[in-house]
CSV table of C-alpha atoms and ligand atoms in Angstrom, one decimal:
chain,number,residue,atom,x,y,z
A,49,MET,CA,6.8,-8.1,-32.7
A,50,VAL,CA,5.5,-7.7,-29.1
A,51,PRO,CA,6.1,-11.1,-27.7
A,52,LYS,CA,3.5,-12.5,-25.3
A,53,LEU,CA,5.6,-13.3,-22.2
A,54,ARG,CA,5.2,-15.9,-19.6
A,55,ILE,CA,5.3,-13.8,-16.5
A,56,ALA,CA,5.5,-15.1,-12.9
A,57,VAL,CA,4.3,-12.7,-10.2
A,58,VAL,CA,5.3,-13.8,-6.8
A,59,GLY,CA,2.8,-12.5,-4.2
A,60,GLY,CA,-1.0,-12.1,-4.5
A,61,GLY,CA,-1.4,-9.0,-2.3
A,62,ILE,CA,-2.8,-5.8,-3.8
A,63,GLY,CA,0.4,-5.0,-5.8
A,64,GLY,CA,0.7,-8.4,-7.3
A,65,LEU,CA,-2.9,-8.6,-8.3
A,66,ALA,CA,-2.7,-5.1,-9.8
A,67,ALA,CA,0.4,-6.1,-11.8
A,68,ALA,CA,-1.4,-9.2,-13.0
A,69,LEU,CA,-4.4,-7.1,-14.1
A,70,ALA,CA,-2.3,-4.6,-15.9
A,71,LEU,CA,-0.2,-7.3,-17.7
A,72,THR,CA,-3.1,-9.6,-18.6
A,73,ARG,CA,-4.7,-6.5,-20.3
A,74,LYS,CA,-1.7,-6.5,-22.5
A,75,ASP,CA,-2.3,-10.3,-23.2
A,76,HIS,CA,0.7,-11.6,-21.4
A,77,ARG,CA,0.4,-15.1,-19.9
A,78,VAL,CA,0.5,-14.3,-16.3
A,79,ARG,CA,0.6,-16.5,-13.1
A,80,VAL,CA,0.4,-15.1,-9.6
A,81,PHE,CA,2.0,-17.4,-7.1
A,82,GLU,CA,0.7,-16.7,-3.6
A,83,GLN,CA,2.0,-18.4,-0.5
A,84,ALA,CA,-1.4,-18.5,1.4
A,85,PRO,CA,-3.4,-21.7,0.9
A,86,GLU,CA,-6.3,-19.6,-0.4
A,87,LEU,CA,-6.9,-16.1,-1.5
A,88,ARG,CA,-8.7,-15.0,1.6
A,89,GLU,CA,-7.6,-11.5,2.5
A,90,SER,CA,-7.4,-9.8,5.8
A,91,GLY,CA,-6.5,-6.3,6.7
A,92,VAL,CA,-8.6,-3.3,7.7
A,93,GLY,CA,-9.0,0.0,5.8
A,94,MET,CA,-6.5,1.7,3.5
A,95,HIS,CA,-6.1,4.8,1.5
A,96,LEU,CA,-6.4,4.9,-2.4
A,97,GLY,CA,-5.1,8.3,-3.6
A,98,PRO,CA,-6.2,9.9,-6.8
A,99,ASN,CA,-2.8,8.8,-8.2
A,100,GLY,CA,-3.9,5.2,-7.7
A,101,SER,CA,-7.5,5.6,-8.4
A,102,ARG,CA,-7.1,7.2,-11.8
A,103,LEU,CA,-5.3,4.1,-13.1
A,104,LEU,CA,-7.8,1.7,-11.6
A,105,GLU,CA,-10.5,3.7,-13.3
A,106,ARG,CA,-8.8,3.5,-16.7
A,107,TRP,CA,-8.6,-0.3,-16.2
A,108,GLY,CA,-12.4,-0.3,-16.0
A,109,LEU,CA,-12.8,-0.6,-12.3
A,110,GLY,CA,-14.3,2.9,-11.7
A,111,GLU,CA,-17.8,1.6,-11.0
A,112,ARG,CA,-16.8,-1.1,-8.6
A,113,LEU,CA,-14.5,1.4,-6.8
A,114,ARG,CA,-17.5,3.8,-6.4
A,115,ALA,CA,-19.6,1.0,-5.0
A,116,LEU,CA,-17.0,-0.3,-2.6
A,117,GLY,CA,-15.0,2.7,-1.5
A,118,VAL,CA,-15.9,5.9,0.5
A,119,ARG,CA,-15.0,9.2,-0.8
A,120,PRO,CA,-14.4,11.3,2.4
A,121,THR,CA,-15.9,14.7,2.1
A,122,GLY,CA,-13.3,16.2,4.3
A,123,MET,CA,-10.3,15.8,6.6
A,124,GLU,CA,-10.6,17.2,10.1
A,125,VAL,CA,-8.1,17.8,12.9
A,126,ARG,CA,-9.5,17.7,16.4
A,127,ASP,CA,-8.2,18.6,19.8
A,128,TRP,CA,-7.0,15.4,21.5
A,129,ALA,CA,-8.0,16.6,25.0
A,130,HIS,CA,-11.4,18.2,24.3
A,131,GLY,CA,-12.3,16.8,21.0
A,132,THR,CA,-13.3,20.2,19.4
A,133,THR,CA,-12.7,20.7,15.7
A,134,LEU,CA,-9.5,22.8,15.1
A,135,VAL,CA,-9.5,22.7,11.3
A,136,ARG,CA,-11.3,21.1,8.4
A,137,GLN,CA,-10.2,20.7,4.9
A,138,PRO,CA,-12.8,19.8,2.2
A,139,MET,CA,-11.7,16.6,0.2
A,140,GLY,CA,-14.6,15.3,-1.9
A,141,ASP,CA,-15.2,17.3,-5.1
A,142,GLU,CA,-12.5,19.9,-4.2
A,143,TRP,CA,-9.9,17.1,-4.3
A,144,LEU,CA,-11.5,15.6,-7.5
A,145,ALA,CA,-11.2,19.0,-9.2
A,146,GLU,CA,-7.6,19.5,-7.9
A,147,PHE,CA,-6.2,16.2,-8.6
A,148,GLY,CA,-8.3,14.9,-11.3
A,149,ALA,CA,-9.5,11.6,-9.7
A,150,PRO,CA,-11.2,10.6,-6.5
A,151,TYR,CA,-9.7,9.9,-3.1
A,152,TYR,CA,-11.1,6.7,-1.6
A,153,THR,CA,-10.8,5.0,1.8
A,154,ILE,CA,-11.6,1.3,1.3
A,155,HIS,CA,-11.5,-1.9,3.1
A,156,ARG,CA,-8.4,-3.9,2.0
A,157,ALA,CA,-10.4,-7.1,1.6
A,158,ASP,CA,-12.9,-5.3,-0.8
A,159,LEU,CA,-10.0,-3.9,-2.9
A,160,HIS,CA,-8.3,-7.3,-2.9
A,161,THR,CA,-11.4,-9.1,-3.9
A,162,MET,CA,-12.2,-6.6,-6.6
A,163,LEU,CA,-8.8,-7.1,-8.2
A,164,ALA,CA,-9.0,-10.9,-7.9
A,165,GLU,CA,-12.3,-10.9,-9.5
A,166,SER,CA,-11.1,-8.9,-12.4
A,167,LEU,CA,-8.6,-11.4,-13.4
A,168,PRO,CA,-9.2,-14.4,-15.8
A,169,SER,CA,-9.7,-17.7,-13.9
A,170,GLY,CA,-6.6,-19.7,-13.3
A,171,VAL,CA,-4.2,-16.7,-13.1
A,172,VAL,CA,-3.9,-16.8,-9.2
A,173,ARG,CA,-2.2,-20.0,-7.9
A,174,PRO,CA,-2.4,-20.0,-4.1
A,175,GLY,CA,-0.5,-22.4,-1.9
A,176,HIS,CA,2.8,-21.5,-3.6
A,177,ARG,CA,5.5,-20.1,-1.3
A,178,LEU,CA,8.6,-19.2,-3.3
A,179,GLU,CA,11.8,-20.4,-1.7
A,180,ARG,CA,14.3,-19.5,-4.4
A,181,PHE,CA,14.8,-18.8,-8.1
A,182,THR,CA,17.5,-19.0,-10.6
A,183,GLU,CA,18.0,-17.4,-14.0
A,184,THR,CA,18.8,-19.9,-16.7
A,185,GLY,CA,20.0,-19.1,-20.2
A,186,SER,CA,16.4,-19.0,-21.4
A,187,GLY,CA,14.4,-17.7,-18.6
A,188,VAL,CA,13.7,-17.9,-14.8
A,189,ARG,CA,13.2,-21.2,-12.7
A,190,LEU,CA,11.2,-20.8,-9.6
A,191,GLU,CA,11.1,-23.3,-6.8
A,192,PHE,CA,8.4,-23.3,-4.3
A,193,ALA,CA,8.0,-25.1,-0.8
A,194,GLY,CA,7.1,-28.7,-1.3
A,195,GLY,CA,9.4,-29.0,-4.3
A,196,VAL,CA,7.0,-27.6,-7.0
A,197,ARG,CA,8.8,-25.7,-9.8
A,198,ALA,CA,7.7,-23.3,-12.6
A,199,GLU,CA,9.5,-21.6,-15.5
A,200,ALA,CA,8.8,-18.0,-16.7
A,201,ASP,CA,10.3,-15.4,-19.0
A,202,VAL,CA,10.0,-12.8,-16.4
A,203,LEU,CA,9.8,-12.9,-12.5
A,204,ILE,CA,8.2,-10.0,-10.7
A,205,GLY,CA,8.7,-10.0,-6.8
A,206,ALA,CA,5.5,-8.5,-5.4
A,207,ASP,CA,6.1,-10.5,-2.2
A,208,GLY,CA,5.8,-7.6,0.3
A,209,ALA,CA,7.9,-6.1,2.9
A,210,HIS,CA,9.7,-9.4,3.7
A,211,SER,CA,10.3,-10.2,0.1
A,212,VAL,CA,12.4,-13.2,-0.8
A,213,VAL,CA,12.9,-11.9,-4.3
A,214,ARG,CA,14.4,-8.6,-2.9
A,215,ARG,CA,16.6,-10.5,-0.5
A,216,THR,CA,18.0,-12.6,-3.4
A,217,LEU,CA,18.4,-9.5,-5.7
A,218,ALA,CA,19.7,-6.9,-3.2
A,219,GLY,CA,21.1,-8.9,-0.2
A,220,PRO,CA,19.9,-9.0,3.4
A,221,ASP,CA,17.4,-6.4,4.7
A,222,THR,CA,18.2,-3.3,6.7
A,223,ALA,CA,14.8,-2.8,8.4
A,224,VAL,CA,14.6,0.6,9.9
A,225,PHE,CA,12.5,0.7,13.1
A,226,SER,CA,10.5,4.0,13.7
A,227,GLY,CA,10.2,3.5,17.4
A,228,GLN,CA,6.4,3.4,16.9
A,229,SER,CA,3.7,0.9,16.5
A,230,ALA,CA,0.1,1.0,15.2
A,231,PHE,CA,-3.0,-0.5,16.7
A,232,ARG,CA,-5.5,-1.2,13.9
A,233,GLY,CA,-9.0,-2.4,13.7
A,234,ILE,CA,-12.6,-1.7,12.6
A,235,VAL,CA,-15.7,-0.7,14.6
A,236,ALA,CA,-19.3,-0.5,13.4
A,237,ARG,CA,-20.3,3.1,13.2
A,238,ASP,CA,-23.5,2.5,15.1
A,239,GLN,CA,-21.2,1.7,18.1
A,240,VAL,CA,-19.8,5.3,17.9
A,241,PRO,CA,-22.7,7.3,16.6
A,242,ALA,CA,-21.0,10.7,17.5
A,243,LEU,CA,-18.4,10.0,14.8
A,244,PRO,CA,-19.1,11.0,11.2
A,245,GLY,CA,-19.2,8.3,8.5
A,246,ASP,CA,-17.8,10.5,5.8
A,247,THR,CA,-14.6,12.2,7.2
A,248,LEU,CA,-11.0,11.4,7.8
A,249,LEU,CA,-10.4,12.4,11.3
A,250,VAL,CA,-7.2,12.8,13.4
A,251,TRP,CA,-6.7,13.6,17.0
A,252,ALA,CA,-3.0,14.3,17.6
A,253,GLY,CA,-1.4,14.2,21.1
A,254,ALA,CA,2.1,15.0,22.1
A,255,ASP,CA,3.5,11.6,21.0
A,256,ALA,CA,0.5,9.6,19.9
A,257,ARG,CA,-2.3,10.0,17.5
A,258,MET,CA,-5.6,8.4,16.5
A,259,LEU,CA,-6.7,8.4,12.9
A,260,VAL,CA,-10.3,7.3,11.9
A,261,TYR,CA,-11.8,6.9,8.5
A,262,PRO,CA,-14.8,5.2,7.0
A,263,VAL,CA,-15.0,2.1,4.9
A,264,ARG,CA,-18.0,0.1,3.5
A,265,GLY,CA,-20.3,3.0,2.8
A,266,GLY,CA,-19.5,4.6,6.2
A,267,GLU,CA,-21.1,1.7,8.1
A,268,PHE,CA,-17.7,0.9,9.6
A,269,LEU,CA,-14.7,2.9,10.7
A,270,THR,CA,-11.1,2.0,10.5
A,271,PHE,CA,-8.9,3.3,13.3
A,272,VAL,CA,-5.1,3.5,13.3
A,273,ALA,CA,-3.7,4.4,16.7
A,274,VAL,CA,0.0,5.2,16.4
A,275,VAL,CA,1.9,5.1,19.7
A,276,PRO,CA,5.6,5.3,20.6
A,277,ASP,CA,7.1,2.1,22.0
A,278,PRO,CA,10.6,1.1,21.5
A,279,ARG,CA,9.9,-2.5,22.9
A,280,TRP,CA,7.1,-3.6,20.6
A,281,ARG,CA,9.1,-4.8,17.5
A,282,LEU,CA,6.9,-7.2,15.6
A,283,GLU,CA,6.5,-6.2,12.0
A,284,SER,CA,3.4,-8.2,11.3
A,285,TRP,CA,0.0,-7.5,9.6
A,286,THR,CA,-1.6,-10.1,11.7
A,287,ALA,CA,-0.2,-9.9,15.3
A,288,SER,CA,-2.9,-9.3,17.9
A,289,GLY,CA,-2.7,-6.2,20.1
A,290,GLU,CA,-4.0,-6.0,23.7
A,291,LEU,CA,-7.2,-4.0,24.1
A,292,ASP,CA,-6.2,-3.1,27.8
A,293,GLU,CA,-3.0,-1.5,26.5
A,294,LEU,CA,-5.0,0.4,23.8
A,295,ALA,CA,-7.3,1.8,26.4
A,296,ALA,CA,-4.5,2.7,28.7
A,297,ARG,CA,-2.7,4.6,26.0
A,298,PHE,CA,-5.7,6.7,25.3
A,299,ASP,CA,-7.0,7.2,28.9
A,300,GLY,CA,-7.3,10.9,29.5
A,301,TRP,CA,-8.1,11.7,25.8
A,302,ASN,CA,-11.6,13.2,24.8
A,303,LEU,CA,-14.8,11.3,25.1
A,304,ASP,CA,-15.1,10.5,21.4
A,305,VAL,CA,-11.7,8.8,21.5
A,306,LYS,CA,-12.5,7.0,24.6
A,307,SER,CA,-15.9,5.8,23.2
A,308,LEU,CA,-14.2,4.6,20.0
A,309,VAL,CA,-11.6,2.7,22.1
A,310,ALA,CA,-14.4,1.2,24.3
A,311,ALA,CA,-16.2,0.0,21.1
A,312,VAL,CA,-13.0,-2.0,19.8
A,313,ARG,CA,-13.6,-5.8,20.1
A,314,GLU,CA,-10.3,-6.8,18.4
A,315,THR,CA,-7.1,-5.1,17.5
A,316,ARG,CA,-4.0,-5.9,15.5
A,317,ARG,CA,-0.7,-4.3,16.3
A,318,TRP,CA,1.9,-3.6,13.8
A,319,ALA,CA,5.5,-2.3,14.6
A,320,LEU,CA,6.3,0.6,12.0
A,321,TYR,CA,9.4,-0.3,10.0
A,322,ASP,CA,10.6,0.8,6.6
A,323,ARG,CA,13.8,0.0,4.6
A,324,GLU,CA,16.3,2.2,3.1
A,325,PRO,CA,15.7,2.8,-0.6
A,326,LEU,CA,17.4,0.2,-2.8
A,327,ALA,CA,20.2,1.3,-5.0
A,328,ARG,CA,18.8,-1.2,-7.7
A,329,TRP,CA,15.8,-3.4,-7.9
A,330,SER,CA,16.0,-5.2,-11.2
A,331,SER,CA,18.5,-7.7,-12.5
A,332,GLY,CA,18.2,-9.6,-15.8
A,333,ALA,CA,14.6,-10.9,-16.1
A,334,VAL,CA,13.7,-10.2,-12.4
A,335,THR,CA,12.2,-7.1,-10.9
A,336,LEU,CA,10.3,-5.9,-7.8
A,337,LEU,CA,7.1,-4.1,-7.3
A,338,GLY,CA,5.1,-2.6,-4.3
A,339,ASP,CA,6.3,-3.1,-0.8
A,340,ALA,CA,8.9,-5.6,-2.0
A,341,ALA,CA,10.6,-2.7,-3.9
A,342,HIS,CA,9.9,0.2,-1.6
A,343,PRO,CA,8.5,-0.8,1.8
A,344,MET,CA,7.4,2.6,3.4
A,345,LEU,CA,5.9,3.9,6.6
A,346,PRO,CA,2.2,4.5,6.4
A,347,HIS,CA,2.0,8.2,7.1
A,348,HIS,CA,1.5,9.3,3.5
A,349,GLY,CA,-1.1,6.5,2.9
A,350,GLN,CA,0.6,5.5,-0.3
A,351,GLY,CA,1.3,1.8,0.0
A,352,VAL,CA,-1.5,0.8,-2.3
A,353,SER,CA,-1.3,3.7,-4.8
A,354,GLN,CA,2.5,3.3,-5.3
A,355,ALA,CA,2.1,-0.4,-6.0
A,356,VAL,CA,-0.6,0.3,-8.6
A,357,GLU,CA,1.6,3.0,-10.2
A,358,ASP,CA,4.4,0.4,-10.4
A,359,ALA,CA,2.0,-2.0,-12.1
A,360,ALA,CA,1.0,0.4,-14.8
A,361,VAL,CA,4.6,1.4,-15.7
A,362,LEU,CA,5.8,-2.2,-15.6
A,363,ALA,CA,2.9,-3.2,-18.0
A,364,HIS,CA,3.8,-0.4,-20.4
A,365,CYS,CA,7.5,-1.3,-20.5
A,366,LEU,CA,6.9,-5.0,-21.0
A,367,ASP,CA,4.6,-4.1,-24.0
A,368,ALA,CA,7.7,-3.2,-26.1
A,369,PRO,CA,8.7,-5.0,-29.2
A,370,SER,CA,11.4,-7.6,-28.8
A,371,ASP,CA,12.8,-10.9,-30.1
A,372,ALA,CA,11.5,-14.2,-28.8
A,373,PRO,CA,12.1,-14.2,-25.0
A,374,SER,CA,14.1,-17.4,-24.9
A,375,THR,CA,16.7,-16.0,-27.4
A,376,PRO,CA,19.9,-14.1,-26.2
A,377,ALA,CA,18.6,-11.0,-27.9
A,378,GLY,CA,15.2,-11.4,-26.2
A,379,ARG,CA,16.8,-11.9,-22.8
A,380,ARG,CA,18.9,-8.7,-23.2
A,381,ARG,CA,15.7,-6.8,-24.3
A,382,ILE,CA,13.8,-8.0,-21.2
A,383,ALA,CA,16.6,-6.9,-19.0
A,384,ALA,CA,16.6,-3.4,-20.8
A,385,VAL,CA,12.9,-2.9,-20.4
A,386,LEU,CA,13.0,-3.9,-16.7
A,387,GLU,CA,15.8,-1.3,-16.3
A,388,ALA,CA,13.6,1.4,-18.0
A,389,TYR,CA,10.8,0.5,-15.6
A,390,GLU,CA,13.0,0.8,-12.5
A,391,GLY,CA,14.5,4.0,-13.9
A,392,ALA,CA,11.0,5.5,-14.3
A,393,ARG,CA,9.8,4.4,-10.9
A,394,ARG,CA,12.7,4.3,-8.4
A,395,PRO,CA,13.4,8.1,-8.1
A,396,HIS,CA,9.7,8.7,-7.5
A,397,THR,CA,9.1,5.9,-5.0
A,398,THR,CA,12.3,6.9,-3.2
A,399,ARG,CA,11.0,10.3,-2.7
A,400,VAL,CA,7.7,9.1,-1.4
A,401,GLN,CA,9.4,6.5,0.8
A,402,LEU,CA,11.7,9.0,2.5
A,403,GLY,CA,8.9,11.7,2.7
A,404,SER,CA,6.7,9.2,4.5
A,405,ARG,CA,9.0,9.1,7.4
A,406,GLY,CA,8.1,12.5,8.8
A,407,GLY,CA,4.9,13.0,6.8
A,408,GLY,CA,1.1,13.0,7.3
A,409,SER,CA,-0.3,13.3,10.9
A,410,GLN,CA,3.3,12.9,12.2
A,411,ARG,CA,3.5,16.7,11.7
A,412,LEU,CA,0.7,17.5,13.9
A,413,ARG,CA,1.6,18.3,17.4
A,414,PRO,CA,-0.4,20.0,20.1
A,415,ASP,CA,0.6,23.7,20.7
A,416,GLU,CA,1.4,24.9,24.2
A,417,ASP,CA,-2.3,25.1,25.3
A,418,GLY,CA,-2.9,21.5,24.3
A,419,GLY,CA,-4.6,22.1,20.9
A,420,GLU,CA,-3.1,21.2,17.6
A,421,SER,CA,-1.5,24.0,15.7
A,422,THR,CA,-4.1,25.0,13.0
A,423,GLY,CA,-1.7,26.2,10.5
A,424,THR,CA,-0.4,22.7,9.8
A,425,MET,CA,-3.3,21.3,7.9
A,426,SER,CA,-2.7,23.2,4.6
A,427,SER,CA,1.0,22.2,4.7
A,428,LEU,CA,-0.1,18.6,5.3
A,429,VAL,CA,-2.0,18.7,2.1
A,430,GLN,CA,0.7,20.5,0.2
A,431,ASP,CA,3.1,17.7,1.4
A,432,VAL,CA,1.3,15.1,-0.5
A,433,SER,CA,-0.2,17.1,-3.5
A,434,TRP,CA,2.8,16.3,-5.7
A,435,ILE,CA,2.1,12.6,-4.9
A,436,GLN,CA,-1.7,12.8,-5.5
A,437,ARG,CA,-1.3,14.8,-8.7
A,438,HIS,CA,1.1,12.3,-10.3
A,439,ASP,CA,-0.2,10.5,-13.4
A,440,ALA,CA,2.2,7.5,-13.8
A,441,GLU,CA,0.7,6.9,-17.4
A,442,ALA,CA,1.4,10.5,-18.4
A,443,ALA,CA,5.1,10.1,-17.5
A,444,LEU,CA,5.8,6.7,-19.2
A,445,PRO,CA,9.4,6.1,-20.3
A,446,ARG,CA,10.1,5.9,-23.9
A,447,ILE,CA,11.2,2.4,-24.8
A,448,PRO,CA,13.7,2.6,-27.6
B,28,LIG,P1,1.5,-7.0,0.4
B,28,LIG,O1,0.1,-6.5,0.5
B,28,LIG,O2,2.3,-7.1,1.7
B,28,LIG,O3,1.4,-8.4,-0.4
B,28,LIG,C1,2.4,-9.4,-0.4
B,28,LIG,C2,1.9,-10.7,-0.8
B,28,LIG,O4,3.0,-11.6,-1.0
B,28,LIG,C3,1.2,-11.3,0.4
B,28,LIG,O5,-0.2,-11.9,-0.1
B,28,LIG,C4,2.1,-12.5,0.9
B,28,LIG,O6,1.3,-13.5,1.4
B,28,LIG,C5,2.8,-12.8,-0.4
B,28,LIG,N1,4.1,-13.5,-0.1
B,28,LIG,C6,5.1,-13.0,0.6
B,28,LIG,N2,6.0,-13.8,0.5
B,28,LIG,C7,5.8,-14.8,-0.4
B,28,LIG,C8,6.5,-15.9,-0.9
B,28,LIG,N3,7.7,-16.2,-0.6
B,28,LIG,N4,5.8,-16.6,-1.9
B,28,LIG,C9,4.6,-16.3,-2.3
B,28,LIG,N5,3.9,-15.3,-1.8
B,28,LIG,C10,4.5,-14.5,-0.9
B,28,LIG,N6,-2.0,-1.8,4.7
B,28,LIG,C11,-2.9,-0.9,5.1
B,28,LIG,O7,-2.7,0.2,4.9
B,28,LIG,N7,-3.9,-1.3,6.0
B,28,LIG,C12,-4.0,-2.6,6.3
B,28,LIG,O8,-5.0,-3.0,7.0
B,28,LIG,C13,-3.2,-3.6,5.8
B,28,LIG,N8,-3.4,-4.9,6.1
B,28,LIG,C14,-2.6,-5.8,5.4
B,28,LIG,C15,-2.9,-7.2,5.7
B,28,LIG,C16,-2.0,-8.1,5.1
B,28,LIG,C17,-2.3,-9.6,5.5
B,28,LIG,C18,-1.0,-7.8,4.3
B,28,LIG,C19,-0.1,-8.9,3.6
B,28,LIG,C20,-0.7,-6.5,4.0
B,28,LIG,C21,-1.5,-5.4,4.6
B,28,LIG,N9,-1.3,-4.1,4.3
B,28,LIG,C22,-2.2,-3.2,4.9
B,28,LIG,C23,-0.2,-3.6,3.5
B,28,LIG,C24,-0.6,-3.1,2.1
B,28,LIG,O9,-1.5,-4.1,1.5
B,28,LIG,C25,0.5,-2.9,1.3
B,28,LIG,O10,1.3,-1.9,1.9
B,28,LIG,C26,0.2,-2.4,-0.1
B,28,LIG,O11,-1.1,-2.8,-0.5
B,28,LIG,C27,1.3,-2.8,-1.1
B,28,LIG,O12,1.0,-4.2,-1.4
B,28,LIG,P2,2.0,-5.4,-1.8
B,28,LIG,O13,1.2,-6.3,-2.7
B,28,LIG,O14,3.3,-4.8,-2.4
B,28,LIG,O15,2.4,-6.1,-0.5
């Protein structure tokens, strides 16, 4: 018998909602407890690699993804000082053929809303901030701010980089500061008509870089400006950045970058941290997923896709035959399948997590004449091809 489990997912971000979708598709009774008072999502653009999009397509979301996301036709490195194109790599159909699924850039709010709308009503419970949990003989007891409690057979911590569930399972954080922060924001493309609405662009300076990519049909551009700064240490998705400082950092860059910066009305600033990979992330009936399990730097653009892969593998593992979940045999079985999930995912996510540290546009540096070294583009793509090619459902662990 495959028991239908009561599953509590803590955190209603992209990872938590993806897990809820994968688990409700297996008919489990899922509740997503999100601390925010309502499911109103912020953020700017994000990357969804073929390794993530192939899973969402299999879950029936292909059509909506095509409507909401942009498939960049190419990736381009431009000279930071003069703005001339140094190298262009085709991405659209070429990447589809190479990796078997599309690469999308998408506004976080659009992806989040799409996932939330795919869930049965009543699954998501906003206004629930988890404070602590305890395993009892027959399940897991969750305690939320304000004294509200809930019981579940399984607890999944999808509560992001500052996860309470991770802290309880694995002890205090060792956040690793990269020495960099990123200004992020959105501009309407008609404010910067010289920039394309179908391309991933990067201008790389000696120690800073500007990345731009389209969202919302190419009508808007997300920018991510990575700068070194040992003093800015706020690890927050919502902290504001100073427009004057952004402009000062890119003063002296080419005209396209300066027009882009001049068009920015609002920017967030996010200090770039990750954590050392965990030695374990499951215990008994509790496990982790997404940034809670493997917070990573953004240079491989894999935060979303790794969380979606986790969700697929977790749903597969929890779909195994077992005794009733409240019995001792059922509890042991849940612990074993969560270990199988961790065993399938942790080596892979650890590699992605560590690879992100020096990856992506981090590797682009101007040559002595001020232009980027053109040989680096193919190695950038090779760097991530094993990640993009991965099919989490083709490598599912066998549950004994
Ligand atoms: P997250 O997306 O961080 O989601 C974690 C969720 O858990 C959040 O909704 C949080 O409110 C909730 N939570 C945390 N603690 C508790 C608690 N104790 N009880 C209940 N709920 C809790 N990435 C980008 O590439 N570009 C962006 O523009 C971007 N913007 C972001 C904006 C916000 C507000 C957030 C939270 C994240 C953003 N990210 C962004 C990160 C990106 O979404 C993640 O790296 C990736 O999607 C993995 O998601 P996750 O669900 O594991 O974590």
